[in-house]
Amino acid sequence: MITQWFGTRRKNKVELHLHLDGAVRVETFLDVARRRGIELPTRTPEGLARYVRVAHDCRSLTQFLATFDFFIPIIQDGEAIERIAYELCEDQARVGVRYFEARFSPQLLARDGLAVEEVVERVLVGLERGQRAFEVGARAILCCMRHRPDWSMEVVRLAVRYREHGVVGIDLAGDESRFGAELHAEAYRAAREMGLHRTVHAGEAGPAHNIREALDLLGAERIGHGYRLVDDEELYARVREEDIPLECCLTSSLQTGSVPDLATHPVRRFVLDGLNVSLSTDDPSVSGIDLEHEYRLALSDLGFGLADLTRMVFNAARSSFLPPAEQRRLIAELKREYLPPDVL
Ligand SMILES: [Zn+2]
């Protein structure tokens, strides 16, 4: 049964919370650095892996984020960005992903002088090519950054401009302990008025209060992580009642120190209580994992069964930011993956 669920020929998974810049192959960093004449401390994939990937037992947000400081400068390049998006489709297809949403901050990838429009267009072209080559569905989410509220309106403008070309919504990422939601309220209001979908990183390392603010101040439709929900029973009941999707991750939440161990991971209670939970990798190349690894971890270390995993896949599908008709098609395709033909 388990082998069947994970069978390589199946496209039976959906992923909602995945950072494009945290999903880059080590070989790609090497190639891009070589082409751009960037000096690296090492020239081998094994050597470079130590700089762009955290140790599996990493338990520190600072250490986790330090890898980004190392490699973000390498990929400030249109060709590299398109390649990363394309290769991500291949990597996702390889672990049986049928549909995923990849997020990134256009401004963070444009620091070396690229136009933000070019960053977005390169990602969309890479995803488009990748979708066709590897038969996987992919859309983009544009991230606002907590520490740069001055970027947020531009993110909304870009999301509107490219909504017909693969951008399905916006996110708010970055340090939630130091920069409040109110700084981004105006941009999120504009996004809502324009009919853009909205997710927000909240309650990962920061308190449950941040989840409330994401919902009330920013009109978030989904919450990235949301683990601290367990500290506020009233809010917990509301999130369950309103069926608010929680984009949960396992390995990354340990490595950033947001959750001490899997045995007490809040996702266990979320699933038991029937909350709208799905599983994602967050930053697969930084964590050295893929989505299959996370699902296997849920089976081995969280005590979930295949039925729980399947429910999380359908939660992700029905909580995706796809337009309704495309979402219905995705769900129908997934049902065909899961049900024997005579049941349909
Ligand atoms: Zn994230």
Short mmCIF file of C-alpha atoms in Angstrom, two decimals, residues 80-341:
data_model
loop_
_atom_site.label_atom_id
_atom_site.label_comp_id
_atom_site.label_asym_id
_atom_site.label_seq_id
_atom_site.Cartn_x
_atom_site.Cartn_y
_atom_site.Cartn_z
CA ALA A 80 19.42 31.43 -13.56
CA ILE A 81 15.95 32.33 -12.30
CA GLU A 82 14.26 30.77 -15.32
CA ARG A 83 16.39 27.63 -14.97
CA ILE A 84 15.57 27.28 -11.27
CA ALA A 85 11.82 27.50 -11.97
CA TYR A 86 12.12 24.96 -14.80
CA GLU A 87 14.19 22.50 -12.75
CA LEU A 88 11.80 22.81 -9.84
CA CYS A 89 9.03 21.43 -12.07
CA GLU A 90 11.23 18.44 -12.86
CA ASP A 91 12.09 17.87 -9.20
CA GLN A 92 8.45 18.09 -8.20
CA ALA A 93 7.29 15.73 -10.94
CA ARG A 94 9.92 13.22 -9.81
CA VAL A 95 8.33 12.92 -6.36
CA GLY A 96 4.80 12.64 -7.69
CA VAL A 97 3.59 16.23 -7.35
CA ARG A 98 0.65 16.99 -9.62
CA TYR A 99 0.29 20.66 -8.71
CA PHE A 100 2.31 23.16 -6.66
CA GLU A 101 2.51 26.85 -5.90
CA ALA A 102 6.01 28.36 -5.73
CA ARG A 103 6.58 31.67 -3.96
CA PHE A 104 9.33 34.27 -4.11
CA SER A 105 10.00 37.94 -3.49
CA PRO A 106 10.51 39.71 -6.84
CA GLN A 107 12.50 42.50 -5.18
CA LEU A 108 14.90 40.13 -3.36
CA LEU A 109 15.86 38.57 -6.68
CA ALA A 110 16.20 41.97 -8.34
CA ARG A 111 18.78 43.45 -5.98
CA ASP A 112 21.58 43.30 -8.55
CA GLY A 113 19.73 45.46 -11.03
CA LEU A 114 17.25 43.16 -12.75
CA ALA A 115 13.84 44.74 -13.24
CA VAL A 116 11.22 43.19 -10.95
CA GLU A 117 9.10 42.55 -14.05
CA GLU A 118 11.91 40.51 -15.57
CA VAL A 119 12.26 38.45 -12.40
CA VAL A 120 8.56 37.59 -12.44
CA GLU A 121 8.53 36.92 -16.19
CA ARG A 122 11.58 34.63 -16.00
CA VAL A 123 9.96 32.60 -13.23
CA LEU A 124 6.72 32.32 -15.20
CA VAL A 125 8.52 31.28 -18.39
CA GLY A 126 10.52 28.66 -16.45
CA LEU A 127 7.37 27.29 -14.82
CA GLU A 128 5.51 27.28 -18.14
CA ARG A 129 8.28 25.32 -19.87
CA GLY A 130 8.61 23.01 -16.90
CA GLN A 131 4.89 22.30 -16.76
CA ARG A 132 4.85 21.21 -20.37
CA ALA A 133 8.05 19.16 -20.17
CA PHE A 134 7.21 17.31 -16.94
CA GLU A 135 3.41 17.24 -16.90
CA VAL A 136 3.01 19.04 -13.64
CA GLY A 137 0.85 22.04 -12.70
CA ALA A 138 2.68 25.08 -11.31
CA ARG A 139 1.64 28.59 -10.30
CA ALA A 140 3.45 31.47 -8.61
CA ILE A 141 2.79 33.44 -5.44
CA LEU A 142 4.58 36.76 -4.97
CA CYS A 143 5.95 37.49 -1.49
CA CYS A 144 5.81 40.75 0.39
CA MET A 145 8.60 40.95 2.99
CA ARG A 146 7.84 41.92 6.61
CA HIS A 147 10.86 44.23 6.85
CA ARG A 148 10.11 46.04 3.59
CA PRO A 149 6.55 47.40 3.71
CA ASP A 150 7.62 49.87 1.02
CA TRP A 151 7.79 46.94 -1.45
CA SER A 152 4.33 45.55 -0.77
CA MET A 153 2.25 47.75 -3.07
CA GLU A 154 4.59 46.92 -5.92
CA VAL A 155 4.11 43.21 -5.17
CA VAL A 156 0.35 43.70 -5.44
CA ARG A 157 0.77 45.62 -8.69
CA LEU A 158 2.95 42.82 -10.14
CA ALA A 159 0.51 40.13 -9.01
CA VAL A 160 -2.33 41.93 -10.79
CA ARG A 161 -0.25 42.48 -13.91
CA TYR A 162 0.73 38.81 -14.19
CA ARG A 163 -2.44 37.17 -12.90
CA GLU A 164 -3.35 35.86 -16.36
CA HIS A 165 0.13 34.44 -16.78
CA GLY A 166 0.50 32.20 -13.74
CA VAL A 167 0.56 34.40 -10.63
CA VAL A 168 -2.24 33.29 -8.30
CA GLY A 169 -1.74 35.32 -5.13
CA ILE A 170 0.47 37.10 -2.62
CA ASP A 171 2.22 36.10 0.61
CA LEU A 172 3.88 37.88 3.50
CA ALA A 173 7.23 36.34 4.51
CA GLY A 174 10.12 37.34 6.76
CA ASP A 175 10.62 38.11 10.42
CA GLU A 176 7.20 38.09 12.10
CA SER A 177 8.65 38.82 15.54
CA ARG A 178 9.89 42.28 14.63
CA PHE A 179 7.60 43.59 11.90
CA GLY A 180 3.85 43.70 12.49
CA ALA A 181 1.07 42.97 10.04
CA GLU A 182 -0.27 46.54 10.19
CA LEU A 183 2.68 47.69 8.05
CA HIS A 184 1.22 45.68 5.15
CA ALA A 185 -2.48 46.24 5.79
CA GLU A 186 -2.93 48.77 3.00
CA ALA A 187 -1.32 46.53 0.37
CA TYR A 188 -3.35 43.54 1.52
CA ARG A 189 -6.53 45.63 1.38
CA ALA A 190 -5.66 46.58 -2.20
CA ALA A 191 -4.98 42.93 -3.02
CA ARG A 192 -8.35 41.94 -1.64
CA GLU A 193 -10.12 44.64 -3.63
CA MET A 194 -8.39 43.42 -6.77
CA GLY A 195 -9.52 39.87 -6.06
CA LEU A 196 -6.02 38.50 -5.43
CA HIS A 197 -5.62 35.46 -3.21
CA ARG A 198 -3.73 36.03 0.03
CA THR A 199 -1.64 33.88 2.35
CA VAL A 200 0.53 35.03 5.26
CA HIS A 201 3.39 33.43 7.23
CA ALA A 202 2.17 33.67 10.84
CA GLY A 203 2.47 31.80 14.12
CA GLU A 204 5.61 29.98 12.97
CA ALA A 205 8.13 31.44 15.42
CA GLY A 206 5.86 34.35 16.39
CA PRO A 207 2.85 34.17 18.76
CA ALA A 208 -0.73 33.09 18.03
CA HIS A 209 -1.67 36.77 18.00
CA ASN A 210 0.09 37.08 14.64
CA ILE A 211 -2.33 34.55 13.16
CA ARG A 212 -5.27 36.61 14.38
CA GLU A 213 -3.73 39.71 12.81
CA ALA A 214 -3.12 37.87 9.55
CA LEU A 215 -6.81 36.98 9.42
CA ASP A 216 -8.30 40.23 10.69
CA LEU A 217 -5.87 42.89 9.50
CA LEU A 218 -4.68 41.29 6.28
CA GLY A 219 -7.67 39.19 5.29
CA ALA A 220 -5.45 36.12 4.88
CA GLU A 221 -7.25 33.17 3.28
CA ARG A 222 -4.50 30.72 4.24
CA ILE A 223 -1.89 30.69 7.00
CA GLY A 224 1.73 29.67 6.43
CA HIS A 225 2.71 27.36 9.34
CA GLY A 226 0.37 28.60 12.12
CA TYR A 227 1.84 26.27 14.76
CA ARG A 228 1.32 28.69 17.68
CA LEU A 229 -2.42 28.32 17.17
CA VAL A 230 -2.23 25.71 19.93
CA ASP A 231 -1.56 28.54 22.42
CA ASP A 232 -4.94 30.22 21.84
CA GLU A 233 -7.98 27.96 22.18
CA GLU A 234 -10.46 30.59 21.04
CA LEU A 235 -8.53 31.26 17.86
CA TYR A 236 -8.01 27.54 17.40
CA ALA A 237 -11.76 26.98 17.47
CA ARG A 238 -12.28 29.78 14.97
CA VAL A 239 -9.69 28.42 12.52
CA ARG A 240 -11.36 25.02 12.74
CA GLU A 241 -14.85 26.48 12.39
CA GLU A 242 -13.92 28.64 9.39
CA ASP A 243 -11.90 25.82 7.83
CA ILE A 244 -8.87 28.07 7.33
CA PRO A 245 -6.11 26.23 5.48
CA LEU A 246 -2.83 25.76 7.35
CA GLU A 247 0.26 25.25 5.20
CA CYS A 248 2.33 23.09 7.58
CA CYS A 249 5.91 21.85 7.29
CA LEU A 250 7.78 19.27 9.34
CA THR A 251 11.54 19.35 8.76
CA SER A 252 11.79 23.13 8.30
CA SER A 253 9.87 23.78 11.51
CA LEU A 254 12.44 21.72 13.42
CA GLN A 255 15.45 23.24 11.67
CA THR A 256 14.30 26.81 12.30
CA GLY A 257 13.65 25.94 15.94
CA SER A 258 9.93 26.82 15.63
CA VAL A 259 8.91 23.40 16.94
CA PRO A 260 11.15 21.44 19.37
CA ASP A 261 10.44 17.92 18.09
CA LEU A 262 8.10 15.90 15.93
CA ALA A 263 6.57 14.13 18.93
CA THR A 264 4.99 17.40 20.06
CA HIS A 265 4.50 18.95 16.61
CA PRO A 266 1.17 20.85 16.55
CA VAL A 267 0.33 19.32 13.17
CA ARG A 268 -0.55 16.11 15.02
CA ARG A 269 -3.34 17.83 16.91
CA PHE A 270 -4.43 19.77 13.81
CA VAL A 271 -4.95 16.51 11.93
CA LEU A 272 -6.68 14.76 14.84
CA ASP A 273 -9.09 17.68 15.17
CA GLY A 274 -9.85 17.70 11.47
CA LEU A 275 -8.35 21.11 10.69
CA ASN A 276 -7.65 22.00 7.08
CA VAL A 277 -3.97 20.96 7.11
CA SER A 278 -1.66 20.18 4.23
CA LEU A 279 2.03 19.33 4.11
CA SER A 280 4.76 21.27 2.34
CA THR A 281 8.55 21.37 2.27
CA ASP A 282 9.08 25.16 2.67
CA ASP A 283 12.71 25.26 1.44
CA PRO A 284 13.52 21.78 0.17
CA SER A 285 17.09 22.40 -1.00
CA VAL A 286 18.05 24.27 2.17
CA SER A 287 16.57 21.49 4.28
CA GLY A 288 17.92 18.73 2.01
CA ILE A 289 14.48 17.14 1.62
CA ASP A 290 11.62 16.71 -0.84
CA LEU A 291 7.87 16.37 -0.41
CA GLU A 292 8.03 12.59 -0.38
CA HIS A 293 10.45 12.78 2.56
CA GLU A 294 7.94 14.89 4.51
CA TYR A 295 5.07 12.51 3.84
CA ARG A 296 7.20 9.56 4.89
CA LEU A 297 8.12 11.42 8.07
CA ALA A 298 4.43 11.98 8.78
CA LEU A 299 3.91 8.22 8.55
CA SER A 300 6.94 7.18 10.56
CA ASP A 301 7.21 9.90 13.21
CA LEU A 302 3.75 11.43 13.55
CA GLY A 303 1.78 8.22 13.57
CA PHE A 304 -0.37 9.22 10.60
CA GLY A 305 -1.87 6.67 8.23
CA LEU A 306 -2.21 6.79 4.46
CA ALA A 307 -5.79 8.05 4.87
CA ASP A 308 -4.44 11.09 6.77
CA LEU A 309 -1.90 11.74 4.03
CA THR A 310 -4.55 11.48 1.35
CA ARG A 311 -6.81 13.87 3.25
CA MET A 312 -3.96 16.38 3.44
CA VAL A 313 -3.44 16.14 -0.32
CA PHE A 314 -7.12 16.91 -0.95
CA ASN A 315 -7.01 19.70 1.65
CA ALA A 316 -4.17 21.24 -0.34
CA ALA A 317 -6.06 20.87 -3.62
CA ARG A 318 -9.27 22.47 -2.36
CA SER A 319 -7.24 25.25 -0.68
CA SER A 320 -5.14 26.02 -3.74
CA PHE A 321 -5.34 29.48 -5.28
CA LEU A 322 -6.38 28.10 -8.66
CA PRO A 323 -9.53 29.57 -10.25
CA PRO A 324 -12.60 27.42 -9.33
CA ALA A 325 -12.85 25.53 -12.66
CA GLU A 326 -9.14 24.61 -12.62
CA GLN A 327 -9.37 23.61 -8.98
CA ARG A 328 -12.32 21.31 -9.75
CA ARG A 329 -10.30 19.75 -12.56
CA LEU A 330 -7.33 19.19 -10.24
CA ILE A 331 -9.54 17.52 -7.64
CA ALA A 332 -11.13 15.30 -10.30
CA GLU A 333 -7.67 14.26 -11.54
CA LEU A 334 -6.58 13.46 -8.00
CA LYS A 335 -9.67 11.37 -7.41
CA ARG A 336 -8.74 9.31 -10.43
CA GLU A 337 -5.30 8.78 -8.86
CA TYR A 338 -6.77 7.59 -5.60
CA LEU A 339 -9.86 5.63 -6.54
CA PRO A 340 -9.94 2.47 -8.61
CA PRO A 341 -11.74 3.08 -11.94
#
